[in-house]
Each structure stands twice: as structure tokens, then as C-alpha cells.
XYZ file of C-alpha atoms in Angstrom:
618
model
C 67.962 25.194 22.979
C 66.073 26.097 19.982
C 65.242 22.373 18.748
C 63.694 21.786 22.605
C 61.284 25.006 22.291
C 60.161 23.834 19.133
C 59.760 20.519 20.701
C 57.816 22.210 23.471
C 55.272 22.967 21.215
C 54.802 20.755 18.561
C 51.007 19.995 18.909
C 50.954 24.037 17.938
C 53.008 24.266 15.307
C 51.057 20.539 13.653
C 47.111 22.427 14.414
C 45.327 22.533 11.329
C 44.566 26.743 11.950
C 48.085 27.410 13.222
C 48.338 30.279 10.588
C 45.830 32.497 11.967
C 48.443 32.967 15.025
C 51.847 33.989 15.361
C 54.358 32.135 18.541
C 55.027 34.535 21.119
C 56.743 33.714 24.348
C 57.025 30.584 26.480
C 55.057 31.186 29.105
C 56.339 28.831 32.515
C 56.733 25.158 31.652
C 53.385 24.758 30.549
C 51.879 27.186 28.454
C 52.889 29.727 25.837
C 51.399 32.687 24.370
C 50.325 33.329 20.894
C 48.891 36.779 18.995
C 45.851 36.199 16.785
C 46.172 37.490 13.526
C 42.215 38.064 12.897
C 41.464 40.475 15.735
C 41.918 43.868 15.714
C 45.123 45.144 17.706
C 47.388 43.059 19.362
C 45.446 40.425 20.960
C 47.957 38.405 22.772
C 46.509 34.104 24.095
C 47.774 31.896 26.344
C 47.612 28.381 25.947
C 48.843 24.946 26.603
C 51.771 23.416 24.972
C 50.274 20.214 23.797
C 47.119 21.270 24.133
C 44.945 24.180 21.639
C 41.617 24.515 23.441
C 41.746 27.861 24.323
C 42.482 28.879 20.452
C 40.091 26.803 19.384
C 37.166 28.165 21.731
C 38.458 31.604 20.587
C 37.915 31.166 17.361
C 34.693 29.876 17.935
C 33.112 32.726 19.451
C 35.120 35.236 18.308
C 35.533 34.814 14.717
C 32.402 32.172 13.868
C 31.767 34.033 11.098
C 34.871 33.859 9.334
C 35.190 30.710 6.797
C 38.552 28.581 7.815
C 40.499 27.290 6.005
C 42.292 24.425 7.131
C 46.272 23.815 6.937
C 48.723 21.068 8.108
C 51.604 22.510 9.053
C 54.732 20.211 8.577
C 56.982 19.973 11.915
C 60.465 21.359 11.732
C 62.811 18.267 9.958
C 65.294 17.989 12.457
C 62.898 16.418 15.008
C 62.390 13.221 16.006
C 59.316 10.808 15.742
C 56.505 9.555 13.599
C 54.662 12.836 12.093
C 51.224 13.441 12.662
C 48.744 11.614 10.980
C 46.599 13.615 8.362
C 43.103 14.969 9.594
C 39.713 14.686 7.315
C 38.294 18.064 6.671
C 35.024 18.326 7.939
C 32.621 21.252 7.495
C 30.996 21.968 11.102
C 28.936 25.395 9.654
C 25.357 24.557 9.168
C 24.224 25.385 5.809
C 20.519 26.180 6.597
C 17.534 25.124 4.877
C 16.195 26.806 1.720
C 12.282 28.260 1.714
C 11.571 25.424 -0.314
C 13.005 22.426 1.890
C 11.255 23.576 5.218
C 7.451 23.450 3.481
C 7.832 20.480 2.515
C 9.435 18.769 6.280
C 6.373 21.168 7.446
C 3.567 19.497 4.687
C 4.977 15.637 5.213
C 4.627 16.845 9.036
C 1.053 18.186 8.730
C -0.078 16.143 6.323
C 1.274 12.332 7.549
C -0.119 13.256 10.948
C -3.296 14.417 9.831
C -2.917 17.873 11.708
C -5.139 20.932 11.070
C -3.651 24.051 8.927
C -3.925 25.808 12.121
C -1.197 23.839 13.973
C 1.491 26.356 11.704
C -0.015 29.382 13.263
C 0.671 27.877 16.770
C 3.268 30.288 18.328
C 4.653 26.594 20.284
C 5.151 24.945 16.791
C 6.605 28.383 14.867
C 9.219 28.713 18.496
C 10.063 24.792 17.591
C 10.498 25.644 13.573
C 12.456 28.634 14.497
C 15.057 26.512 15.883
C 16.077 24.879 12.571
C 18.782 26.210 11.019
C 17.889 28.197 7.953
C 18.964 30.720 5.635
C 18.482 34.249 5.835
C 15.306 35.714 5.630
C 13.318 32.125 5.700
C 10.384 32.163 7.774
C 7.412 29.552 8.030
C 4.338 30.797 6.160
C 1.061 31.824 7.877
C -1.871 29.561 7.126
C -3.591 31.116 4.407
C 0.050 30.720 2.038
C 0.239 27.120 3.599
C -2.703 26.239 2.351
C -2.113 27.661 -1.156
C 1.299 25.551 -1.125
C -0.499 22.341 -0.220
C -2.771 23.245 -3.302
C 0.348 23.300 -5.708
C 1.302 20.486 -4.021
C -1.312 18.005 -4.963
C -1.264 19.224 -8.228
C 1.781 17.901 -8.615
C 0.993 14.180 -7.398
C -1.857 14.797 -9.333
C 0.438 15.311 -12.165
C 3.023 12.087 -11.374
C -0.265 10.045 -11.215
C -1.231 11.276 -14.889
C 2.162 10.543 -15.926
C 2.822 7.304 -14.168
C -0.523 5.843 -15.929
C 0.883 7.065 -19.075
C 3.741 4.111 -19.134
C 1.017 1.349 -17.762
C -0.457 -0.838 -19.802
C -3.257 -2.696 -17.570
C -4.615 -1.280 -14.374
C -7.599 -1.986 -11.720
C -9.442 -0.159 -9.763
C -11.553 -0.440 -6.864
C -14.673 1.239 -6.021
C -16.943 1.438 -2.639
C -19.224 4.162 -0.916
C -18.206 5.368 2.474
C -20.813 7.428 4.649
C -19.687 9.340 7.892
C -21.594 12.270 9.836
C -24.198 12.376 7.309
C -22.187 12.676 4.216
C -20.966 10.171 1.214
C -18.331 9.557 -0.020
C -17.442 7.624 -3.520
C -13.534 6.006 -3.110
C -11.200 4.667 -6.036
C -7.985 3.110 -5.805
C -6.200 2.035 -8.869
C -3.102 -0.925 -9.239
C -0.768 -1.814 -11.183
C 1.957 -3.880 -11.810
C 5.139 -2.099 -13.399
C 8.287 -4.063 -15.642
C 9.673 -5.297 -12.579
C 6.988 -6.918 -11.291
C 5.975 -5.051 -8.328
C 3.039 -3.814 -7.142
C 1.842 -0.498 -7.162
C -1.088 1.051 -5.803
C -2.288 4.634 -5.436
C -5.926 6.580 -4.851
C -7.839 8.994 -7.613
C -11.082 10.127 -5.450
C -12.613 9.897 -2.956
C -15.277 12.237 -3.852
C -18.478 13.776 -2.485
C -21.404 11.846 -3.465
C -24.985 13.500 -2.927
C -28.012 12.313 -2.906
C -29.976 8.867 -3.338
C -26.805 6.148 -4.182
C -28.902 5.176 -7.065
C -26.655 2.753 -10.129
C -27.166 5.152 -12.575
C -25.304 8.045 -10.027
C -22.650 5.547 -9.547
C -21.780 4.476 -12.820
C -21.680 8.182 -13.823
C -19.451 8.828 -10.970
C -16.716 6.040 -11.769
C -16.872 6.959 -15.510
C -15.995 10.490 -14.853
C -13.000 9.538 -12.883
C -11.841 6.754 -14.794
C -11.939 9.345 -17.956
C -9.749 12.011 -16.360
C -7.010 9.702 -15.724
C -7.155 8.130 -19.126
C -7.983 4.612 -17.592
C -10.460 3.846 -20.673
C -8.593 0.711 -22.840
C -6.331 -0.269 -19.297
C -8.406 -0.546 -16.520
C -8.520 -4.803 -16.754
C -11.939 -4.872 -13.995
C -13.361 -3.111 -11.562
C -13.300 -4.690 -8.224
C -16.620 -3.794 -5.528
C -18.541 -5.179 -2.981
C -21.563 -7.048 -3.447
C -24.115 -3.978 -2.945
C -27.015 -4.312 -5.564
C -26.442 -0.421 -6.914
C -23.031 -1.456 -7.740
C -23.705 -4.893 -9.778
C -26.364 -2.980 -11.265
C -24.610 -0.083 -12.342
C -21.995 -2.366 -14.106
C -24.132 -4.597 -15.889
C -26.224 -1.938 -17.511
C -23.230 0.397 -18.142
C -20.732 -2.244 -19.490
C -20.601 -2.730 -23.057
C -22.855 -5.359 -25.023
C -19.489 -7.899 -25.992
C -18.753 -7.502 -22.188
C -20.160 -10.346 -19.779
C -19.512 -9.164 -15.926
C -18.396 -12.260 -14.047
C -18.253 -14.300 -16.739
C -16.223 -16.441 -18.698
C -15.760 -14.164 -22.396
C -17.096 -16.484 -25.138
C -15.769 -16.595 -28.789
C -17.918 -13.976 -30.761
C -16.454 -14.565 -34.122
C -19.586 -15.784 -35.326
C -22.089 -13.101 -34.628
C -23.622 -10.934 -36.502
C -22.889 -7.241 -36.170
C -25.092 -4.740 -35.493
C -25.776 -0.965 -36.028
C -26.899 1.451 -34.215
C -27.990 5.054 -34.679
C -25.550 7.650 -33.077
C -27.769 9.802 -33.545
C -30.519 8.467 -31.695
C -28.070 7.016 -29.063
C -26.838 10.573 -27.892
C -30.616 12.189 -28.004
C -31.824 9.071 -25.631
C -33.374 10.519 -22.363
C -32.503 7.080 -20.938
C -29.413 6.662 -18.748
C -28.662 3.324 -19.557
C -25.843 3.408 -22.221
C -24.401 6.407 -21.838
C -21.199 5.372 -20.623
C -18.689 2.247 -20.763
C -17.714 1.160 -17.304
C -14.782 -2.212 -17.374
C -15.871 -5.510 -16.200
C -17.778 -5.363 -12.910
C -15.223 -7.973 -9.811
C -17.196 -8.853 -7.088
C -14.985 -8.526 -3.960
C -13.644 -12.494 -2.742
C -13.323 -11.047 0.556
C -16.176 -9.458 0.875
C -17.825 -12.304 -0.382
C -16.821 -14.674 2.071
C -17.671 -12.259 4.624
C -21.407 -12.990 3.521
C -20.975 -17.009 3.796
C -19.598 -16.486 7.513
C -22.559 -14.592 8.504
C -25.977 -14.161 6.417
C -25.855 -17.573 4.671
C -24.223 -19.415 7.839
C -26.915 -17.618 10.435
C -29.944 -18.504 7.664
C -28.684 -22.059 7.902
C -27.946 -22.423 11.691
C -31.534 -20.740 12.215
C -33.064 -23.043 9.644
C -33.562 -25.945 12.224
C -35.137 -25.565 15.286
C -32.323 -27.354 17.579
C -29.239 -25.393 15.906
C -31.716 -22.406 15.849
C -31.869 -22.379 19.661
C -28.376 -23.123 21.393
C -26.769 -20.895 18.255
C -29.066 -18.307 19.812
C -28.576 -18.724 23.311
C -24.450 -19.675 22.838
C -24.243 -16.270 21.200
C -26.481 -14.266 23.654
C -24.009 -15.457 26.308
C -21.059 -14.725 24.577
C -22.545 -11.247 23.804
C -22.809 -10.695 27.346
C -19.731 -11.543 28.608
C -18.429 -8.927 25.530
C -20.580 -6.279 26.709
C -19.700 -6.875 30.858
C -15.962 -6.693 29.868
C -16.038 -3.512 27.735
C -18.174 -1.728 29.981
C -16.877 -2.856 33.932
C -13.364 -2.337 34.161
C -14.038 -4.512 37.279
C -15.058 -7.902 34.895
C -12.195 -7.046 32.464
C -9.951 -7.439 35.977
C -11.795 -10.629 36.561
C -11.461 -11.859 33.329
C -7.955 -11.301 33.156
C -7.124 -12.689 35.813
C -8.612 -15.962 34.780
C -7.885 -16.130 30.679
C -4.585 -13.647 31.255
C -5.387 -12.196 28.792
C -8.364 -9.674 27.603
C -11.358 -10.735 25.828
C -11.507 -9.488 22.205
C -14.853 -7.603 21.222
C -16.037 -8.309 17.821
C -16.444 -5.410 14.975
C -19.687 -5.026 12.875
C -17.914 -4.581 9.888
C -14.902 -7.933 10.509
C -16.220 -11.416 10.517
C -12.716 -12.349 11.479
C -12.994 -10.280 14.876
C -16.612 -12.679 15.583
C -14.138 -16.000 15.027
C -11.274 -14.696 17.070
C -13.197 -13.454 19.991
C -15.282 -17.062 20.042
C -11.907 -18.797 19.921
C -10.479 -16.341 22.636
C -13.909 -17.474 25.130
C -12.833 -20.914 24.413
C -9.447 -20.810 25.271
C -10.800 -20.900 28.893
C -11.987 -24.177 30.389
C -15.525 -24.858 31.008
C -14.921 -25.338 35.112
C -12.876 -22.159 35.022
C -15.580 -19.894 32.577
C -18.716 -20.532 34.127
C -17.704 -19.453 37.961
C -16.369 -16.690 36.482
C -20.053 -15.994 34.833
C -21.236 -16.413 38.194
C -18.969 -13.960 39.969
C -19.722 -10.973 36.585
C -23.795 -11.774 36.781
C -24.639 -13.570 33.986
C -25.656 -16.487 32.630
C -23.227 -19.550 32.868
C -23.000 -21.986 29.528
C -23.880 -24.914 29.284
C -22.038 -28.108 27.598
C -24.244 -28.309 25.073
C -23.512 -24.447 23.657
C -19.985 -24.764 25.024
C -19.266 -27.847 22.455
C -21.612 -26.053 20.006
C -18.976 -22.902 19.933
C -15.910 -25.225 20.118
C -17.286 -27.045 16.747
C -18.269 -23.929 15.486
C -14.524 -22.383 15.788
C -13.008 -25.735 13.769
C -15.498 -25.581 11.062
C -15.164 -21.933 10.479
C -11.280 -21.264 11.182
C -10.396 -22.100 7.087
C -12.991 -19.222 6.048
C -10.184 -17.020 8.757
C -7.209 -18.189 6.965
C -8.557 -17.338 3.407
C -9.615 -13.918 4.288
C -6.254 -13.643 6.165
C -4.897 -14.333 2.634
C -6.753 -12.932 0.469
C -6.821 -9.217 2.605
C -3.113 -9.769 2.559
C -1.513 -6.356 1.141
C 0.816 -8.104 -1.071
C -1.592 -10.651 -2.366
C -2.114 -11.427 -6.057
C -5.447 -12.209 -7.809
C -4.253 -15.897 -8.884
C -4.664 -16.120 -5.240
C -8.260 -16.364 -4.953
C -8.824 -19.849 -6.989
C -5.866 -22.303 -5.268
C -7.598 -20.644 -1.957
C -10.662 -21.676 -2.370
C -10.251 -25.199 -3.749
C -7.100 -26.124 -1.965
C -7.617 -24.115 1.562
C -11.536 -24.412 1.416
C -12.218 -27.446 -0.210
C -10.061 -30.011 1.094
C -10.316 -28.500 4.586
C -14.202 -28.038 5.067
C -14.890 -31.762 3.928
C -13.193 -33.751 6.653
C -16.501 -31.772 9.634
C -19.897 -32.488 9.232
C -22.417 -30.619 10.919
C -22.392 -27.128 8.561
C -19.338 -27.789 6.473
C -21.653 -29.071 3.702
C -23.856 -26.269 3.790
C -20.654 -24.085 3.660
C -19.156 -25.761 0.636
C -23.026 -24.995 -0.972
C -22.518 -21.433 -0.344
C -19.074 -21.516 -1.633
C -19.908 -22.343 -4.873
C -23.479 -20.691 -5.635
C -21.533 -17.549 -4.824
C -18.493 -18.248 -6.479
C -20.192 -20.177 -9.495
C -19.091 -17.432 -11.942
C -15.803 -17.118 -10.656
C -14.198 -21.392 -9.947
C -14.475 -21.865 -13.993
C -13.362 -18.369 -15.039
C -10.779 -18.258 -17.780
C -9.459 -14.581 -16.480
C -8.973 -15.820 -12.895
C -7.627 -19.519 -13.989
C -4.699 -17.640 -16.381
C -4.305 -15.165 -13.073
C -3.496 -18.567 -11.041
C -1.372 -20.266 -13.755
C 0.856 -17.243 -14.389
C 1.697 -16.849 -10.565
C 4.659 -18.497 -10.519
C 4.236 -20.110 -7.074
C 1.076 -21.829 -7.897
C 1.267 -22.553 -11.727
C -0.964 -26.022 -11.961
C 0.253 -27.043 -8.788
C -3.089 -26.502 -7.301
C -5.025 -28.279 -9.711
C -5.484 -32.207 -8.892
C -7.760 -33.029 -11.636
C -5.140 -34.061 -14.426
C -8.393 -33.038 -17.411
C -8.505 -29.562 -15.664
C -4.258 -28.964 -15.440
C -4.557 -29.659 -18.874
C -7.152 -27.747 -19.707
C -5.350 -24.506 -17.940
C -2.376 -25.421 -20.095
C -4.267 -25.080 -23.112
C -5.725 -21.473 -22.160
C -1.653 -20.944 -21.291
C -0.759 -21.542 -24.697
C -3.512 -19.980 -26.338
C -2.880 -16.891 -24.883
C 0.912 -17.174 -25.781
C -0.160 -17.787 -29.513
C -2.062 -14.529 -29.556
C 1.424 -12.775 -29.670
C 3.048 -14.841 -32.105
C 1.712 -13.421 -35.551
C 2.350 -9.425 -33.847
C 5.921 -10.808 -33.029
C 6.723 -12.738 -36.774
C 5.558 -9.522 -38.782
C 7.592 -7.076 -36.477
C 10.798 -8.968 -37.357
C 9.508 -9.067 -41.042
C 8.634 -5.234 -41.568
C 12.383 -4.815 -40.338
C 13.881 -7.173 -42.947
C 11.887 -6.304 -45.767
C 13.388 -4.049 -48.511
C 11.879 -0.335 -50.411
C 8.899 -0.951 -52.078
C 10.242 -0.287 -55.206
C 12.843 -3.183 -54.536
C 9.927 -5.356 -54.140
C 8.792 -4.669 -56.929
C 11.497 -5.102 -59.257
C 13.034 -8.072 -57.173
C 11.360 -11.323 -57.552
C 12.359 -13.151 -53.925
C 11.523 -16.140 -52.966
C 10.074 -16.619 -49.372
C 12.268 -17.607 -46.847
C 10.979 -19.768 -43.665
C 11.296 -17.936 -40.725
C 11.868 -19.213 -36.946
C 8.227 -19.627 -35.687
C 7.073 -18.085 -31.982
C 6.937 -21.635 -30.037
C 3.763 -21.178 -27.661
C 3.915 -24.583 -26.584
C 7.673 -24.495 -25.541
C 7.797 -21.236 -24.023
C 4.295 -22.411 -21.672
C 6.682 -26.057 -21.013
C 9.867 -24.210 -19.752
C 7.797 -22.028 -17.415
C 5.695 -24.587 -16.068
C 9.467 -26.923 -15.172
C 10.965 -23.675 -14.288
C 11.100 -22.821 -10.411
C 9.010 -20.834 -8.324
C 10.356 -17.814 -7.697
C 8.734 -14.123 -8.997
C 11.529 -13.637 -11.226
C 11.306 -16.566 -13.649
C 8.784 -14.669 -15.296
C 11.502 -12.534 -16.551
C 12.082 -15.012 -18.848
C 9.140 -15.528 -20.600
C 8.114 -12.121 -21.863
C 4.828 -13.206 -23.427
C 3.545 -14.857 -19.748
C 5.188 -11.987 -18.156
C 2.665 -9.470 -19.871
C -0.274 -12.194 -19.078
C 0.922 -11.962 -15.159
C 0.435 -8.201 -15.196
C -2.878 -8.090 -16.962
C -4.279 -10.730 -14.750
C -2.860 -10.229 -11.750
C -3.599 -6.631 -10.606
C -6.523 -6.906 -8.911
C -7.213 -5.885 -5.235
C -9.642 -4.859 -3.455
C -8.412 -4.368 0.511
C -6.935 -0.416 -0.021
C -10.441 0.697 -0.328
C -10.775 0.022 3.189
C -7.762 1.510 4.319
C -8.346 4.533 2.696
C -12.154 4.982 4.107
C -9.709 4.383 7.651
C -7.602 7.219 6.932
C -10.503 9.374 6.204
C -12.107 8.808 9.641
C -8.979 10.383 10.786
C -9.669 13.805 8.873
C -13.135 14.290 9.538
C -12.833 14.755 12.989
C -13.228 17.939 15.021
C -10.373 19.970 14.652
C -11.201 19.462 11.147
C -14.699 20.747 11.367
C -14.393 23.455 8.893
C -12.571 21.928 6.116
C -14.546 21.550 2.478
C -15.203 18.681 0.601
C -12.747 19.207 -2.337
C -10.021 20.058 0.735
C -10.606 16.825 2.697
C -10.449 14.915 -0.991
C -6.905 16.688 -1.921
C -5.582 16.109 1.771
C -6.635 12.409 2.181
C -5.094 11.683 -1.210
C -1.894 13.338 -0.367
C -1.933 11.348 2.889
C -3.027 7.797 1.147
C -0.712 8.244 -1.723
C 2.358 9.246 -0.011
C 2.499 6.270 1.945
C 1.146 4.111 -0.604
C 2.889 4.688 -3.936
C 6.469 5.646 -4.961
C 5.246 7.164 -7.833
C 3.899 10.496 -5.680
C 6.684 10.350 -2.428
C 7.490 14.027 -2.872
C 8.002 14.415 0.767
């Protein structure tokens, strides 16, 4: 009779918090009833036999504050049957969040999001915080301590930057001026390349700039902030646009044995020259008085101008082109402005192209090409009653062909920007794109393509025989000579290969002999005779990289091209941009009150968390 009660209730006697409850009675067939040993008194339960529920909810509201313990009881040994299999302990209490932990989901909230300081003041958002579990006595801060946190904050990305640099041996930067609701502002982003060969970019300013944007104000500008990160001796170039205050402000601010987009000649030969330092520092002149690194004009950018100024000075340059570019333009224009405007026409248009009609940007030649192309798409018997139905002027065939020929001579000038704004894209890049994308694929039209192919190389005169940007090319391991079809150039390239490999030779032969070589005093006493050591092969190390394969990694390998990679590769220029875009999403008007130096600190939290690993302290 015993061995069946016991066997009524098994599933109690196996529960992992049978011990805070003592067996009572058998209650019917069913149930049972059971004394809890926590509560005060006798406090007698009823539950099921193969079923603890009702204990379990009683515990739960009951005793919640009480830490369990948990305990498998083993079932009596006379009975039958497999026992029960072992349960995983698992903590259900909620631990809470420290003070510490809820600022910072707060600050990645307010800052990724780009949300006024106010927004933790908002009695909606502090009812929604409240409901996160945290410990006792942890409350949000008001906005006046938020913004102090935020503060400490940035001074600590500000310190990971500092560090970071520390441990980098060549770096670029990028420079531009962005204006918005009457004010300036002067951004710099900085990349780098790090021992496993990614890339690595992050932002220093982007700093108020007043009055007239004159070189002198600019070159003082990027000199201060190139000296408070310590960038003097690593920063490789200095990527811009192709503004005039900017060339000039690097050409009269570089040093003399510095030649800005330019191949570096051999100086060995000249003669050295003195000058007065005390003279220099009593100048009144501004030119001088600071270094700035070799001046990159932006490839991007620069194609940019080719697809409109030098392409619109040509096309105007001839009377026929000069009118049905004109007119094919002004009716493209208007169909761009009927669309945006009419929500009517952008209906109509749909309905006929099924899809919308892109409007072009003033500041993306690519957004010109692709709306062109998108007009295109639509036959000429379909566009023109469509003209007729929006109230404007139809095309004819002549500007109709004109804009289809003008869409296949331009589109390679779209895929090299579409490469070379790439996010991931290296600086060896920019030479196998413009000879092997521009060159071989502009030749085969005829009407502007040799005009274009002018342009190409008047503006990039400086950069197709560059030494810096043909090592940049060669030590990408995906393009190495391929690109080059001339066999005198791939040979020449091979030569600058191994010349720069030799340059590390003599460091690397007297490292190994200071740490062979005796005491002094042995020296002196010892007469030895001098061994032949292994020579640093340039010319086999630049062979087995260029048989090796294609892949990043190969450069692992070859330590010597590996350091050449880094130095010549880390130029960009696109995150300038991007970080002018983020701006334009603080200085709006819920942000209307917010200081210069504030708006600085808070974009460069925003631009840096998502851009480098080296500052994620979200």
C-alpha cells in the first residue's frame, strides 16, 4: 500500500524544490496536499499528483524573493522504471543593469540616432527606461549629467584614437570644407591599414572654420590637427578636392624636397642649403610656417570634372553639338522637373516606364548618367505621347540618338567612379582603372571619346607615371602587373618593386649582425675573420610574389612588400563625404541650440562608432 502512494506521487517527490514542502495527505485520486516550509504557520497546498503547478506558482508570488536552490530528489529504490532525466539549472532572476551599463544603451541610443539631449527628459522615454530591469537605486540621469557623461565619453574615443595612432606606422587623411546654414565647417578623416591588412578608418575634426577660406587659413587648420594626433612623420598624403585654396595651401606649405603630385626625384646630388632660424620664426610671412604631407588630388572628384565642365566646354564648342546637347537636356530637365513636382506626371510616367524617373543631384555626376539612361529605357513612340499628354516638348530623333550615344560613351566614367567611391577600395585601384576600364573602353566610340581620353590625361598627367601610385598598383595583390600590357613598362614597375625591397636589406643584414657580434672588448682582443652572411634577395622575394596567387593574404609572406602595401595603399577619399552626410543630420532643428565644439564631439562619436573598431565603446 505504501509502494503505490509513493507511486502516486512520484513527479513530487523527483521536483527539483521538493524540500521546501513536506507530504501531507492524499487528497481523492487526484491530488494531495503538501505544507510549505517557508511560510509562516501552517500553510497547508493542494496539488496534483503528477503535476506541481500550483507549488510552483506559489512560490513565485509568494516567496520571489527568496534565492532557490535547486535539488533532485532520488525516487524511492524499490520502484520501477527509468529515473528521471537530470534538469539544467537555469537562473530565471534578472540581475539588473548597473548605473554604468544603462548610459551607455542610453548614449549608443541617443547618439546613433542622432536624437537631441532633451529626448532623456521626455517623461514617455524615462516610463520606457523605467521598465528595464535594474539595480537598486539606478535611475536615468537628467540632461544636464547626460551631457557631462557624453563629455567623458568622447574623451575617451578621443583617447583610443591617440593610442591606436600610436601602433601605426603610415596613415592618410582627407580634408574638404563643408558649409550649411551659413556656417563652415573644416572635415578630416584619417586611414590606415593595421598588421592584418584591413582597413581602418576613423574622423579627427570636423571643426568650425570662420571667415574668408583663404590657403593660408587652411593649411593652418590641417596642421593644427594633424599635430595633436601626432600624424607628423605618418601621414603618407593628404587626399582633397580640386578647389584652388586647397592645392594652394599644400604647395606653399609642403616642404622644399617635397613635390605635390609628382614623381620624387633622386636628390643625392644637391647642394644643401641653410637657412636662418632665426629669421625664419620672426618672418611676418605665412608661407613656411608649417609642414603639411604631400597634397592627393581626389580621382573621384576628378573625374567628376571630365563628366561635366570639360565634357559641356567640348559639346558647346561646336555649334551643331552645342545646340541639340542644349535642347536634349532642356527636355530632359523638364520632364525631371514635371515628375517631381505633379504627382499626376509621376502617375503617368509610371505607368508607361514602370518605374519612376530618377532626378539628378548637383553634387553626383553619376545621378545625371543614370537618370539619362532611365529616359532612355523608354521607346521613342512610347516617350514622346507621353510628353504630349504632361505639356511639354516632345524629342526629336536627332536629340533622342544624341542622348542614347551620349549614355554609351559616358557609362565607363560610371563604372570607375562606382569603383573608385567603393568603401573598400584601395589606392592601387586608381591606375589599372583608368588605363584598363578607361582606356581600352573609350577608344572603340568616336564622337567625344577622343576628347575624353584628352581630358583624362591632362588631368591625370601627374598621376599615370607616378612611382607612389604605380608601387600602390603592383603591391595589390589582385592587380600586380597584370594590368600593364606594355612589356618595357611591367618591367619597369618590377624594377621600382625591387628597389624598394632593397631599401630594407642593409637595416635587415646589420640587425642580425649587432645580435651576433661579441663585447667590445672581445673585439678588440679577438682578431676574427669576416664571415659571409646570407644576403636579403630583393629580386627573389619581388619573383615569388609576382607567381604567387591573388589573394590579400599572400602578402603575408613577403614582409618587406607587405609594409610597401600599407604605405601605399591607404589612401581614400569617399568618408569625407559621408561624414559632411551625417552632419546634415545634426544640424537640424531640434538641434538648434547646440554649440560648435558640441556638434564636433557628437558627430565624431556618431562617425567613429560606426566607422572604426578602434572607438566601438557602445
Amino acid at each position: 500500500m505504501e509502494r503505490g502512494r509513493e507511486q502516486d506521487h512520484a513527479a513530487f517527490n523527483a521536483w527539483k524544490y521538493r524540500h521546501y514542502f513536506e507530504f501531507d495527505s492524499i487528497k481523492g485520486d487526484k491530488n494531495i496536499s503538501v505544507r510549505c516550509t517557508l511560510c509562516v504557520g501552517r500553510t497547508f497546498l493542494s496539488t496534483a499528483k503528477n503535476s506541481t503547478s500550483n507549488l510552483s506558482k506559489h512560490l513565485a508570488s509568494r516567496h520571489r524573493h527568496v534565492k532557490l536552490t535547486e535539488k533532485t530528489l532520488d525516487p524511492p529504490t524499490d520502484m520501477t522504471g527509468p529515473s528521471p532525466a537530470k534538469q539544467v539549472k537555469i537562473d530565471l532572476r534578472a540581475t539588473g543593469l548597473s548605473a554604468a551599463e544603462l548610459k551607455k544603451l542610453v548614449t549608443g541610443y541617443i547618439v546613433e540616432d542622432m536624437l537631441p539631449f532633451s529626448t532623456v527628459d521626455s517623461e514617455s522615454f524615462r516610463r520606457i527606461v523605467e521598465k528595464i530591469p535594474t539595480k537598486s537605486g539606478v535611475k536615468l540621469p537628467q540632461r544636464k549629467s547626460f551631457a557631462g557623461y557624453l563629455e567623458r565619453e568622447y574623451n575617451i574615443m578621443d583617447a583610443n584614437l591617440k593610442a591606436a595612432l600610436g601602433d601605426v606606422d603610415f596613415v592618410s587623411t582627407t580634408a574638404d570644407i563643408w558649409t550649411v546654414n551659413n556656417k563652415s565647417f573644416m572635415g578630416i578623416t584619417f586611414h590606415w591599414i593595421n598588421s592584418t591588412l584591413q582597413r581602418n578608418k576613423a574622423t579627427l575634426a570636423c571643426k568650425r572654420i570662420r571667415g574668408r577660406h583663404t590657403y593660408d587659413v587652411i593649411g593652418a587648420e590641417i596642421e593644427e590637427i594633424h599635430s595633436s594626433y601626432g600624424l607628423h612623420g605618418k601621414a603618407v598624403a593628404t587626399v582633397t578636392d580640386n578647389a584652388s585654396d586647397f592645392a594652394k595651401a599644400f604647395r606653399v606649405c609642403q616642404p622644399c624636397h617635397l613635390d605635390s603630385e609628382s614623381e620624387n626625384e633622386e636628390g643625392d646630388d644637391e647642394e644643401s642649403t641653410f637657412t636662418d632660424v632665426i629669421e625664419a620664426l620672426s618672418t611676418a610671412s605665412g608661407d613656411g610656417q608649417f609642414s603639411l604631407p604631400p597634397h592627393y588630388r581626389c580621382a573621384s572628384h576628378t573625374i567628376n570634372l571630365i563628366s561635366t565642365s570639360d565634357v559641356d566646354k567640348h559639346l558647346n564648342s561646336c555649334a551643331d553639338t552645342k545646340a541639340v546637347h542644349r535642347s536634349s537636356f532642356a527636355k530632359c530637365s523638364a520632364l525631371w522637373t514635371k515628375a517631381s513636382r505633379s504627382t499626376l506626371a509621376s502617375e503617368q510616367i509610371e505607368e508607361v516606364n514602370h518605374s519612376k524617373l530618377m532626378v539628378p543631384t548637383s553634387t553626383r555626376w553619376n545621378s545625371l548618367y543614370e537618370a539619362i539612361s532611365r529616359i532612355i529605357t523608354v521607346l521613342m513612340n512610347e516617350l514622346n505621347p507621353l510628353c504630349v499628354k504632361l505639356g511639354i516638348k516632345c524629342l526629336n530623333e536627332r536629340e533622342y540618338l544624341f542622348l542614347q550615344e551620349y549614355c554609351t560613351v559616358m557609362k565607363p566614367l560610371t563604372v570607375a567612379l562606382d569603383i573608385l567611391q567603393g568603401d573598400e577600395c584601395t589606392y592601387g585601384a586608381l591606375l589599372p582603372t583608368l588605363t584598363t576600364n578607361l582606356y581600352s573602353k573609350i577608344n572603340i566610340y568616336l564622337v567625344i571619346s577622343y576628347f575624353i581620353l584628352q581630358a583624362i590625361k591632362i588631368r591625370f598627367d601627374a598621376v599615370l607615371d607616378s612611382q607612389e601610385r604605380l608601387l600602390a598598383a603592383a603591391t595589390c595583390p589582385k592587380f600586380k602587373l597584370r594590368w600593364l600590357r606594355d612589356k618595357r613598362r611591367r618591367e619597369h614597375v618590377k624594377e621600382l618593386l625591387t628597389k624598394e625591397c632593397r631599401k630594407a636589406a642593409p637595416a635587415a643584414d646589420s640587425a642580425n649582425v649587432s645580435q651576433l657580434a661579441a663585447s667590445p672588448a672581445e673585439m678588440d682582443f679577438f682578431d676574427f675573420e669576416n664571415q659571409p652572411t646570407e644576403s636579403f634577395s630583393a629580386e627573389k622575394e619581388v619573383t615569388d610574389y609576382l607567381r604567387s596567387g591573388y589573394e590579400l593574404e599572400i602578402l603575408n609572406q613577403f614582409p618587406n612588400l607587405k609594409k610597401m602595401y600599407m604605405k601605399y595603399n591607404t589612401l581614400s577619399s569617399a568618408p569625407v563625404e559621408w561624414l559632411f552626410s551625417l552632419g546634415g543630420l545634426v544640424l537640424s532643428p531640434k538641434w538648434n541650440r547646440l554649440c560648435d565644439r558640441r556638434f564636433e564631439k557628437l558627430l565624431l562619436m556618431r562617425y567613429n562608432h560606426l566607422t572604426s573598431k578602434v572607438t566601438n565603446y557602445f
